[in-house]
PDB file of C-alpha atoms and ligand atoms in Angstrom:
ATOM      1  CA  UNK F   1     225.875  81.735 -56.867  1.00  0.00           C
ATOM      2  CA  UNK F   2     226.056  85.388 -55.190  1.00  0.00           C
ATOM      3  CA  UNK F   3     225.441  85.866 -51.619  1.00  0.00           C
ATOM      4  CA  UNK F   4     222.710  86.739 -49.981  1.00  0.00           C
ATOM      5  CA  UNK F   5     223.508  89.944 -48.650  1.00  0.00           C
ATOM      6  CA  UNK F   6     226.679  91.826 -49.448  1.00  0.00           C
ATOM      7  CA  UNK F   7     227.326  94.557 -47.402  1.00  0.00           C
ATOM      8  CA  UNK F   8     230.520  96.747 -47.430  1.00  0.00           C
ATOM      9  CA  UNK F   9     232.050  99.483 -45.256  1.00  0.00           C
ATOM     10  CA  UNK F  10     228.466 100.896 -44.724  1.00  0.00           C
ATOM     11  CA  UNK F  11     228.295 104.350 -43.055  1.00  0.00           C
ATOM     12  CA  UNK F  12     225.314 106.476 -42.390  1.00  0.00           C
ATOM     13  CA  UNK F  13     224.792 109.694 -41.367  1.00  0.00           C
ATOM     14  CA  UNK F  14     221.478 111.807 -39.656  1.00  0.00           C
ATOM     15  CA  UNK F  15     223.301 114.785 -39.377  1.00  0.00           C
ATOM     16  CA  UNK F  16     225.339 115.155 -36.519  1.00  0.00           C
ATOM     17  CA  UNK F  17     224.597 111.139 -35.302  1.00  0.00           C
ATOM     18  CA  UNK F  18     226.859 108.641 -37.188  1.00  0.00           C
ATOM     19  CA  UNK F  19     224.709 105.949 -37.300  1.00  0.00           C
ATOM     20  CA  UNK F  20     226.080 102.946 -38.653  1.00  0.00           C
ATOM     21  CA  UNK F  21     230.249 103.231 -39.299  1.00  0.00           C
ATOM     22  CA  UNK F  22     231.844 101.186 -42.049  1.00  0.00           C
ATOM     23  CA  UNK F  23     229.574  98.018 -41.260  1.00  0.00           C
ATOM     24  CA  UNK F  24     230.699  94.738 -43.911  1.00  0.00           C
ATOM     25  CA  UNK F  25     228.893  91.484 -43.305  1.00  0.00           C
ATOM     26  CA  UNK F  26     227.514  89.600 -45.764  1.00  0.00           C
ATOM     27  CA  UNK F  27     224.869  86.659 -45.266  1.00  0.00           C
ATOM     28  CA  UNK F  28     224.597  83.362 -47.519  1.00  0.00           C
ATOM     29  CA  UNK F  29     221.975  82.097 -49.027  1.00  0.00           C
ATOM     30  CA  UNK F  30     219.309  79.825 -46.645  1.00  0.00           C
ATOM     31  CA  UNK F  31     221.104  81.349 -42.992  1.00  0.00           C
ATOM     32  CA  UNK F  32     218.930  82.866 -40.985  1.00  0.00           C
ATOM     33  CA  UNK F  33     221.700  86.075 -39.854  1.00  0.00           C
ATOM     34  CA  UNK F  34     220.830  88.059 -36.632  1.00  0.00           C
ATOM     35  CA  UNK F  35     221.984  91.771 -35.173  1.00  0.00           C
ATOM     36  CA  UNK F  36     222.055  92.382 -31.518  1.00  0.00           C
ATOM     37  CA  UNK F  37     223.219  94.971 -30.181  1.00  0.00           C
ATOM     38  CA  UNK F  38     222.672  98.193 -27.727  1.00  0.00           C
ATOM     39  CA  UNK F  39     219.890 100.673 -27.839  1.00  0.00           C
ATOM     40  CA  UNK F  40     220.727 102.797 -30.470  1.00  0.00           C
ATOM     41  CA  UNK F  41     223.251 100.910 -32.481  1.00  0.00           C
ATOM     42  CA  UNK F  42     222.446 100.607 -36.303  1.00  0.00           C
ATOM     43  CA  UNK F  43     220.724  97.794 -36.242  1.00  0.00           C
ATOM     44  CA  UNK F  44     217.677  99.433 -37.986  1.00  0.00           C
ATOM     45  CA  UNK F  45     219.445 101.888 -39.321  1.00  0.00           C
ATOM     46  CA  UNK F  46     221.105  98.431 -41.791  1.00  0.00           C
ATOM     47  CA  UNK F  47     217.722  96.417 -41.639  1.00  0.00           C
ATOM     48  CA  UNK F  48     216.519  99.777 -43.653  1.00  0.00           C
ATOM     49  CA  UNK F  49     219.481 100.126 -46.189  1.00  0.00           C
ATOM     50  CA  UNK F  50     219.054  97.345 -46.846  1.00  0.00           C
ATOM     51  CA  UNK F  51     215.456  97.335 -47.612  1.00  0.00           C
ATOM     52  CA  UNK F  52     215.541 100.087 -49.648  1.00  0.00           C
ATOM     53  CA  UNK F  53     213.643 102.727 -47.409  1.00  0.00           C
ATOM     54  CA  UNK F  54     217.187 104.676 -47.179  1.00  0.00           C
ATOM     55  CA  UNK F  55     220.216 105.628 -48.512  1.00  0.00           C
ATOM     56  CA  UNK F  56     223.523 104.849 -47.182  1.00  0.00           C
ATOM     57  CA  UNK F  57     225.904 107.693 -47.198  1.00  0.00           C
ATOM     58  CA  UNK F  58     228.445 106.095 -48.235  1.00  0.00           C
ATOM     59  CA  UNK F  59     229.086 102.001 -49.297  1.00  0.00           C
ATOM     60  CA  UNK F  60     227.907  99.288 -51.217  1.00  0.00           C
ATOM     61  CA  UNK F  61     224.778  96.942 -49.916  1.00  0.00           C
ATOM     62  CA  UNK F  62     224.263  93.998 -52.639  1.00  0.00           C
ATOM     63  CA  UNK F  63     221.095  91.867 -52.670  1.00  0.00           C
ATOM     64  CA  UNK F  64     220.924  88.613 -54.476  1.00  0.00           C
ATOM     65  CA  UNK F  65     224.193  90.706 -56.355  1.00  0.00           C
ATOM     66  CA  UNK F  66     221.676  93.036 -57.429  1.00  0.00           C
ATOM     67  CA  UNK F  67     223.247  96.827 -56.257  1.00  0.00           C
ATOM     68  CA  UNK F  68     220.352  98.010 -53.615  1.00  0.00           C
ATOM     69  CA  UNK F  69     220.790 101.377 -54.447  1.00  0.00           C
ATOM     70  CA  UNK F  70     220.735 101.322 -58.136  1.00  0.00           C
ATOM     71  CA  UNK F  71     218.160  98.526 -58.514  1.00  0.00           C
ATOM     72  CA  UNK F  72     215.462  99.465 -55.358  1.00  0.00           C
ATOM     73  CA  UNK F  73     213.294  98.358 -57.024  1.00  0.00           C
ATOM     74  CA  UNK F  74     214.586  94.626 -58.234  1.00  0.00           C
ATOM     75  CA  UNK F  75     215.476  94.561 -54.883  1.00  0.00           C
ATOM     76  CA  UNK F  76     212.380  95.152 -54.027  1.00  0.00           C
ATOM     77  CA  UNK F  77     210.685  92.234 -55.678  1.00  0.00           C
ATOM     78  CA  UNK F  78     212.805  89.834 -53.844  1.00  0.00           C
ATOM     79  CA  UNK F  79     212.335  91.576 -50.249  1.00  0.00           C
ATOM     80  CA  UNK F  80     209.451  91.182 -47.430  1.00  0.00           C
ATOM     81  CA  UNK F  81     210.337  94.064 -44.319  1.00  0.00           C
ATOM     82  CA  UNK F  82     208.996  93.227 -40.883  1.00  0.00           C
ATOM     83  CA  UNK F  83     209.350  96.724 -39.670  1.00  0.00           C
ATOM     84  CA  UNK F  84     210.332  96.354 -35.598  1.00  0.00           C
ATOM     85  CA  UNK F  85     206.843  98.676 -35.098  1.00  0.00           C
ATOM     86  CA  UNK F  86     204.356  98.605 -37.783  1.00  0.00           C
ATOM     87  CA  UNK F  87     200.461  98.316 -37.924  1.00  0.00           C
ATOM     88  CA  UNK F  88     197.874  96.939 -39.973  1.00  0.00           C
ATOM     89  CA  UNK F  89     194.998  98.186 -41.666  1.00  0.00           C
ATOM     90  CA  UNK F  90     192.487  99.149 -38.454  1.00  0.00           C
ATOM     91  CA  UNK F  91     189.580  98.831 -40.606  1.00  0.00           C
ATOM     92  CA  UNK F  92     190.597  95.990 -42.748  1.00  0.00           C
ATOM     93  CA  UNK F  93     189.410  92.677 -41.110  1.00  0.00           C
ATOM     94  CA  UNK F  94     193.206  90.656 -40.655  1.00  0.00           C
ATOM     95  CA  UNK F  95     191.743  87.978 -43.710  1.00  0.00           C
ATOM     96  CA  UNK F  96     191.053  91.275 -45.833  1.00  0.00           C
ATOM     97  CA  UNK F  97     194.406  92.958 -44.353  1.00  0.00           C
ATOM     98  CA  UNK F  98     196.387  89.133 -45.582  1.00  0.00           C
ATOM     99  CA  UNK F  99     194.521  88.981 -48.895  1.00  0.00           C
ATOM    100  CA  UNK F 100     195.044  93.226 -50.394  1.00  0.00           C
ATOM    101  CA  UNK F 101     199.329  92.781 -49.340  1.00  0.00           C
ATOM    102  CA  UNK F 102     198.817  89.001 -51.233  1.00  0.00           C
ATOM    103  CA  UNK F 103     197.628  90.590 -54.267  1.00  0.00           C
ATOM    104  CA  UNK F 104     200.497  93.502 -53.998  1.00  0.00           C
ATOM    105  CA  UNK F 105     203.034  91.041 -54.199  1.00  0.00           C
ATOM    106  CA  UNK F 106     201.185  88.188 -56.129  1.00  0.00           C
ATOM    107  CA  UNK F 107     203.872  86.439 -57.872  1.00  0.00           C
ATOM    108  CA  UNK F 108     202.708  85.003 -61.430  1.00  0.00           C
ATOM    109  CA  UNK F 109     201.611  81.084 -60.669  1.00  0.00           C
ATOM    110  CA  UNK F 110     201.441  81.499 -57.722  1.00  0.00           C
ATOM    111  CA  UNK F 111     197.303  80.615 -56.689  1.00  0.00           C
ATOM    112  CA  UNK F 112     196.181  83.247 -54.237  1.00  0.00           C
ATOM    113  CA  UNK F 113     193.975  81.671 -51.720  1.00  0.00           C
ATOM    114  CA  UNK F 114     197.372  79.382 -51.525  1.00  0.00           C
ATOM    115  CA  UNK F 115     198.802  82.004 -49.678  1.00  0.00           C
ATOM    116  CA  UNK F 116     195.924  83.468 -48.038  1.00  0.00           C
ATOM    117  CA  UNK F 117     196.053  79.876 -46.607  1.00  0.00           C
ATOM    118  CA  UNK F 118     199.412  79.891 -46.024  1.00  0.00           C
ATOM    119  CA  UNK F 119     198.803  83.383 -43.722  1.00  0.00           C
ATOM    120  CA  UNK F 120     196.343  82.210 -42.198  1.00  0.00           C
ATOM    121  CA  UNK F 121     198.647  78.973 -40.930  1.00  0.00           C
ATOM    122  CA  UNK F 122     201.127  81.138 -40.128  1.00  0.00           C
ATOM    123  CA  UNK F 123     199.371  83.170 -37.586  1.00  0.00           C
ATOM    124  CA  UNK F 124     196.979  81.143 -36.034  1.00  0.00           C
ATOM    125  CA  UNK F 125     194.381  83.582 -35.911  1.00  0.00           C
ATOM    126  CA  UNK F 126     191.542  81.125 -36.544  1.00  0.00           C
ATOM    127  CA  UNK F 127     188.343  83.132 -36.645  1.00  0.00           C
ATOM    128  CA  UNK F 128     189.719  86.139 -35.534  1.00  0.00           C
ATOM    129  CA  UNK F 129     191.046  86.753 -38.719  1.00  0.00           C
ATOM    130  CA  UNK F 130     187.337  88.077 -39.750  1.00  0.00           C
ATOM    131  CA  UNK F 131     187.147  90.736 -37.043  1.00  0.00           C
ATOM    132  CA  UNK F 132     188.937  94.181 -37.861  1.00  0.00           C
ATOM    133  CA  UNK F 133     192.551  94.527 -37.263  1.00  0.00           C
ATOM    134  CA  UNK F 134     191.763  97.018 -34.626  1.00  0.00           C
ATOM    135  CA  UNK F 135     189.906  94.243 -32.491  1.00  0.00           C
ATOM    136  CA  UNK F 136     193.262  93.292 -32.314  1.00  0.00           C
ATOM    137  CA  UNK F 137     195.512  92.919 -29.169  1.00  0.00           C
ATOM    138  CA  UNK F 138     199.213  93.822 -29.910  1.00  0.00           C
ATOM    139  CA  UNK F 139     200.459  90.259 -29.854  1.00  0.00           C
ATOM    140  CA  UNK F 140     197.157  89.437 -33.071  1.00  0.00           C
ATOM    141  CA  UNK F 141     198.786  92.552 -34.887  1.00  0.00           C
ATOM    142  CA  UNK F 142     202.139  90.842 -34.819  1.00  0.00           C
ATOM    143  CA  UNK F 143     201.400  88.009 -35.877  1.00  0.00           C
ATOM    144  CA  UNK F 144     199.022  89.171 -38.577  1.00  0.00           C
ATOM    145  CA  UNK F 145     202.288  91.118 -40.151  1.00  0.00           C
ATOM    146  CA  UNK F 146     205.012  88.005 -39.346  1.00  0.00           C
ATOM    147  CA  UNK F 147     202.417  86.076 -41.383  1.00  0.00           C
ATOM    148  CA  UNK F 148     202.439  88.844 -44.183  1.00  0.00           C
ATOM    149  CA  UNK F 149     205.918  88.664 -44.713  1.00  0.00           C
ATOM    150  CA  UNK F 150     206.493  85.157 -45.407  1.00  0.00           C
ATOM    151  CA  UNK F 151     203.386  84.263 -46.929  1.00  0.00           C
ATOM    152  CA  UNK F 152     204.844  85.404 -50.518  1.00  0.00           C
ATOM    153  CA  UNK F 153     207.984  83.378 -49.658  1.00  0.00           C
ATOM    154  CA  UNK F 154     210.231  86.174 -50.262  1.00  0.00           C
ATOM    155  CA  UNK F 155     214.133  85.624 -51.134  1.00  0.00           C
ATOM    156  CA  UNK F 156     214.874  87.506 -48.098  1.00  0.00           C
ATOM    157  CA  UNK F 157     212.854  88.464 -45.426  1.00  0.00           C
ATOM    158  CA  UNK F 158     213.983  90.750 -42.899  1.00  0.00           C
ATOM    159  CA  UNK F 159     212.490  90.593 -39.380  1.00  0.00           C
ATOM    160  CA  UNK F 160     212.652  93.858 -37.528  1.00  0.00           C
ATOM    161  CA  UNK F 161     212.503  92.409 -34.049  1.00  0.00           C
ATOM    162  CA  UNK F 162     210.050  89.328 -35.251  1.00  0.00           C
ATOM    163  CA  UNK F 163     208.672  87.868 -31.780  1.00  0.00           C
ATOM    164  CA  UNK F 164     208.472  91.677 -29.534  1.00  0.00           C
ATOM    165  CA  UNK F 165     204.942  91.605 -27.840  1.00  0.00           C
ATOM    166  CA  UNK F 166     203.831  88.007 -28.474  1.00  0.00           C
ATOM    167  CA  UNK F 167     203.665  85.313 -25.174  1.00  0.00           C
ATOM    168  CA  UNK F 168     205.742  82.341 -24.951  1.00  0.00           C
ATOM    169  CA  UNK F 169     204.057  80.155 -26.565  1.00  0.00           C
ATOM    170  CA  UNK F 170     203.351  82.382 -29.572  1.00  0.00           C
ATOM    171  CA  UNK F 171     207.036  83.687 -29.689  1.00  0.00           C
ATOM    172  CA  UNK F 172     207.550  79.700 -30.096  1.00  0.00           C
ATOM    173  CA  UNK F 173     205.228  79.088 -33.188  1.00  0.00           C
ATOM    174  CA  UNK F 174     206.963  81.611 -35.044  1.00  0.00           C
ATOM    175  CA  UNK F 175     209.938  81.261 -34.204  1.00  0.00           C
ATOM    176  CA  UNK F 176     209.526  77.002 -35.295  1.00  0.00           C
ATOM    177  CA  UNK F 177     207.725  78.769 -38.807  1.00  0.00           C
ATOM    178  CA  UNK F 178     210.597  80.898 -39.875  1.00  0.00           C
ATOM    179  CA  UNK F 179     212.972  77.902 -39.188  1.00  0.00           C
ATOM    180  CA  UNK F 180     210.342  76.236 -41.417  1.00  0.00           C
ATOM    181  CA  UNK F 181     210.184  78.783 -43.958  1.00  0.00           C
ATOM    182  CA  UNK F 182     214.307  78.562 -44.324  1.00  0.00           C
ATOM    183  CA  UNK F 183     214.203  74.516 -44.671  1.00  0.00           C
ATOM    184  CA  UNK F 184     211.052  74.217 -46.299  1.00  0.00           C
ATOM    185  CA  UNK F 185     210.991  77.282 -49.178  1.00  0.00           C
ATOM    186  CA  UNK F 186     214.825  78.377 -48.935  1.00  0.00           C
ATOM    187  CA  UNK F 187     213.970  81.501 -47.736  1.00  0.00           C
ATOM    188  CA  UNK F 188     217.161  83.125 -46.411  1.00  0.00           C
ATOM    189  CA  UNK F 189     216.103  85.644 -43.417  1.00  0.00           C
ATOM    190  CA  UNK F 190     218.191  88.235 -41.299  1.00  0.00           C
ATOM    191  CA  UNK F 191     216.221  89.586 -38.711  1.00  0.00           C
ATOM    192  CA  UNK F 192     216.591  91.956 -35.950  1.00  0.00           C
ATOM    193  CA  UNK F 193     216.581  90.852 -31.564  1.00  0.00           C
ATOM    194  CA  UNK F 194     217.001  91.933 -28.529  1.00  0.00           C
ATOM    195  CA  UNK F 195     216.365  88.175 -26.896  1.00  0.00           C
ATOM    196  CA  UNK F 196     219.427  86.609 -26.849  1.00  0.00           C
ATOM    197  CA  UNK F 197     216.955  83.347 -26.521  1.00  0.00           C
ATOM    198  CA  UNK F 198     215.422  83.639 -29.621  1.00  0.00           C
ATOM    199  CA  UNK F 199     219.010  84.859 -31.395  1.00  0.00           C
ATOM    200  CA  UNK F 200     220.822  81.503 -30.326  1.00  0.00           C
ATOM    201  CA  UNK F 201     217.612  78.742 -31.605  1.00  0.00           C
ATOM    202  CA  UNK F 202     217.411  80.842 -34.464  1.00  0.00           C
ATOM    203  CA  UNK F 203     220.286  81.935 -35.942  1.00  0.00           C
ATOM    204  CA  UNK F 204     223.346  80.165 -37.681  1.00  0.00           C
ATOM    205  CA  UNK F 205     225.471  83.276 -37.291  1.00  0.00           C
ATOM    206  CA  UNK F 206     225.257  86.692 -35.751  1.00  0.00           C
ATOM    207  CA  UNK F 207     226.668  89.405 -35.602  1.00  0.00           C
ATOM    208  CA  UNK F 208     227.223  92.274 -32.529  1.00  0.00           C
ATOM    209  CA  UNK F 209     226.547  95.707 -33.479  1.00  0.00           C
ATOM    210  CA  UNK F 210     228.323  99.139 -31.512  1.00  0.00           C
ATOM    211  CA  UNK F 211     228.323 102.133 -32.446  1.00  0.00           C
ATOM    212  CA  UNK F 212     227.892 101.453 -36.050  1.00  0.00           C
ATOM    213  CA  UNK F 213     230.535  98.659 -36.142  1.00  0.00           C
ATOM    214  CA  UNK F 214     230.407  95.060 -35.937  1.00  0.00           C
ATOM    215  CA  UNK F 215     232.281  94.082 -33.085  1.00  0.00           C
ATOM    216  CA  UNK F 216     232.001  90.662 -32.975  1.00  0.00           C
ATOM    217  CA  UNK F 217     230.427  87.816 -35.730  1.00  0.00           C
ATOM    218  CA  UNK F 218     230.030  84.561 -35.644  1.00  0.00           C
ATOM    219  CA  UNK F 219     228.290  81.406 -35.032  1.00  0.00           C
ATOM    220  CA  UNK F 220     226.312  81.251 -31.181  1.00  0.00           C
ATOM    221  CA  UNK F 221     228.465  78.615 -30.120  1.00  0.00           C
ATOM    222  CA  UNK F 222     231.168  79.984 -31.359  1.00  0.00           C
ATOM    223  CA  UNK F 223     230.839  82.872 -29.507  1.00  0.00           C
ATOM    224  CA  UNK F 224     229.947  81.116 -26.535  1.00  0.00           C
ATOM    225  CA  UNK F 225     233.450  79.629 -26.637  1.00  0.00           C
ATOM    226  CA  UNK F 226     235.528  82.867 -27.923  1.00  0.00           C
ATOM    227  CA  UNK F 227     234.489  84.672 -24.551  1.00  0.00           C
ATOM    228  CA  UNK F 228     233.959  81.806 -21.883  1.00  0.00           C
ATOM    229  CA  UNK F 229     230.242  82.565 -22.019  1.00  0.00           C
ATOM    230  CA  UNK F 230     227.647  79.850 -21.002  1.00  0.00           C
ATOM    231  CA  UNK F 231     225.351  81.946 -22.999  1.00  0.00           C
ATOM    232  CA  UNK F 232     224.734  85.207 -25.805  1.00  0.00           C
ATOM    233  CA  UNK F 233     223.660  87.386 -23.118  1.00  0.00           C
ATOM    234  CA  UNK F 234     226.829  87.228 -21.079  1.00  0.00           C
ATOM    235  CA  UNK F 235     228.935  87.355 -24.363  1.00  0.00           C
ATOM    236  CA  UNK F 236     227.249  90.272 -25.190  1.00  0.00           C
ATOM    237  CA  UNK F 237     227.601  92.126 -21.726  1.00  0.00           C
ATOM    238  CA  UNK F 238     231.072  91.330 -21.976  1.00  0.00           C
ATOM    239  CA  UNK F 239     231.780  92.902 -25.471  1.00  0.00           C
ATOM    240  CA  UNK F 240     229.326  95.708 -24.869  1.00  0.00           C
ATOM    241  CA  UNK F 241     231.827  95.675 -20.999  1.00  0.00           C
ATOM    242  CA  UNK F 242     228.892  95.257 -18.425  1.00  0.00           C
ATOM    243  CA  UNK F 243     230.690  92.138 -17.592  1.00  0.00           C
TER     244      UNK F 243
HETATM  245  P1  ATP J   1     217.214 100.202 -30.951  1.00  0.00           P
HETATM  246  O1  ATP J   1     218.199  98.751 -30.533  1.00  0.00           O
HETATM  247  O2  ATP J   1     216.790 101.239 -30.072  1.00  0.00           O
HETATM  248  O3  ATP J   1     215.548  99.605 -31.714  1.00  0.00           O
HETATM  249  P2  ATP J   1     218.902  99.911 -33.395  1.00  0.00           P
HETATM  250  O4  ATP J   1     220.677  99.522 -32.941  1.00  0.00           O
HETATM  251  O5  ATP J   1     218.201  99.948 -34.230  1.00  0.00           O
HETATM  252  O6  ATP J   1     218.378 100.751 -31.818  1.00  0.00           O
HETATM  253  P3  ATP J   1     219.031 102.833 -34.864  1.00  0.00           P
HETATM  254  O7  ATP J   1     217.747 102.529 -34.521  1.00  0.00           O
HETATM  255  O8  ATP J   1     219.708 101.773 -36.420  1.00  0.00           O
HETATM  256  O9  ATP J   1     219.919 101.497 -33.706  1.00  0.00           O
HETATM  257  O10 ATP J   1     220.009 104.107 -34.101  1.00  0.00           O
HETATM  258  C1  ATP J   1     220.886 103.945 -35.168  1.00  0.00           C
HETATM  259  C2  ATP J   1     221.692 105.632 -34.464  1.00  0.00           C
HETATM  260  O11 ATP J   1     220.887 106.467 -35.316  1.00  0.00           O
HETATM  261  C3  ATP J   1     220.646 106.501 -33.335  1.00  0.00           C
HETATM  262  O12 ATP J   1     221.739 107.203 -32.587  1.00  0.00           O
HETATM  263  C4  ATP J   1     219.162 106.321 -33.537  1.00  0.00           C
HETATM  264  O13 ATP J   1     219.072 107.990 -33.014  1.00  0.00           O
HETATM  265  C5  ATP J   1     219.834 107.262 -35.176  1.00  0.00           C
HETATM  266  N1  ATP J   1     218.841 107.697 -35.747  1.00  0.00           N
HETATM  267  C6  ATP J   1     218.451 106.440 -36.457  1.00  0.00           C
HETATM  268  N2  ATP J   1     216.871 106.643 -37.322  1.00  0.00           N
HETATM  269  C7  ATP J   1     217.207 108.578 -36.869  1.00  0.00           C
HETATM  270  C8  ATP J   1     216.766 109.373 -38.189  1.00  0.00           C
HETATM  271  N3  ATP J   1     215.517 108.870 -38.566  1.00  0.00           N
HETATM  272  N4  ATP J   1     217.529 109.656 -37.341  1.00  0.00           N
HETATM  273  C9  ATP J   1     218.056 110.587 -37.002  1.00  0.00           C
HETATM  274  N5  ATP J   1     218.567 109.904 -36.348  1.00  0.00           N
HETATM  275  C10 ATP J   1     218.345 108.251 -36.600  1.00  0.00           C
END
């Protein structure tokens, strides 16, 4: 079976800025893989290349065996992307937004109402789904967008800071949902996060990105052992050089 993601020697330059510098990694189907790293390390750039939103300057990227540069259209059918800063259409209600996105991404033999019901359960917005998105708090909008990203059960969900801005309980709920989707629906997840607790709890494997390169990679437990650290925060500090 093809790897879910196979990134080889990715580089990305924005003018003089070298955002990615020979970055390589792979993700197996059904894995939750986390990118961590300091601000400006290249995490979002990597996610955007994988989601076919920007092109690499060089290197190759394959999603389930399909070339994300040459066959971007094919790749887009199999993935969803939750950007770090995303908004819903302010004048649509939460329900209308989910309905619109479900229609846009509808797969054959899938019942639209089932997809929307599923999304309603994921976001847990209850009655507030009938209100316009512009009346939602930041966390409520995030929950709506996470629901949008998972409801169609993509082969690969790319989540940039999925629980950003959520309170403890809702962040917990979203993490449980992500885990459930992987287990029950075979979704593969690539996420980026600054929350080490989240990464440790969710991810099968983690890559620490610094200055556009992967500097260490492995299972959270393996990394903690390797760096004699109690948690991933400590690993991070040691590797990036603050401890
Ligand atoms: P953060 O944790 O702060 O979100 P990140 O690891 O996601 O950071 P990126 O957003 O990938 O970092 O940025 C990597 C580098 O590329 C940074 O130096 C950033 O300024 C630069 N960069 C990203 N996008 C652009 C762009 N569109 N134009 C110019 N430079 C960019």
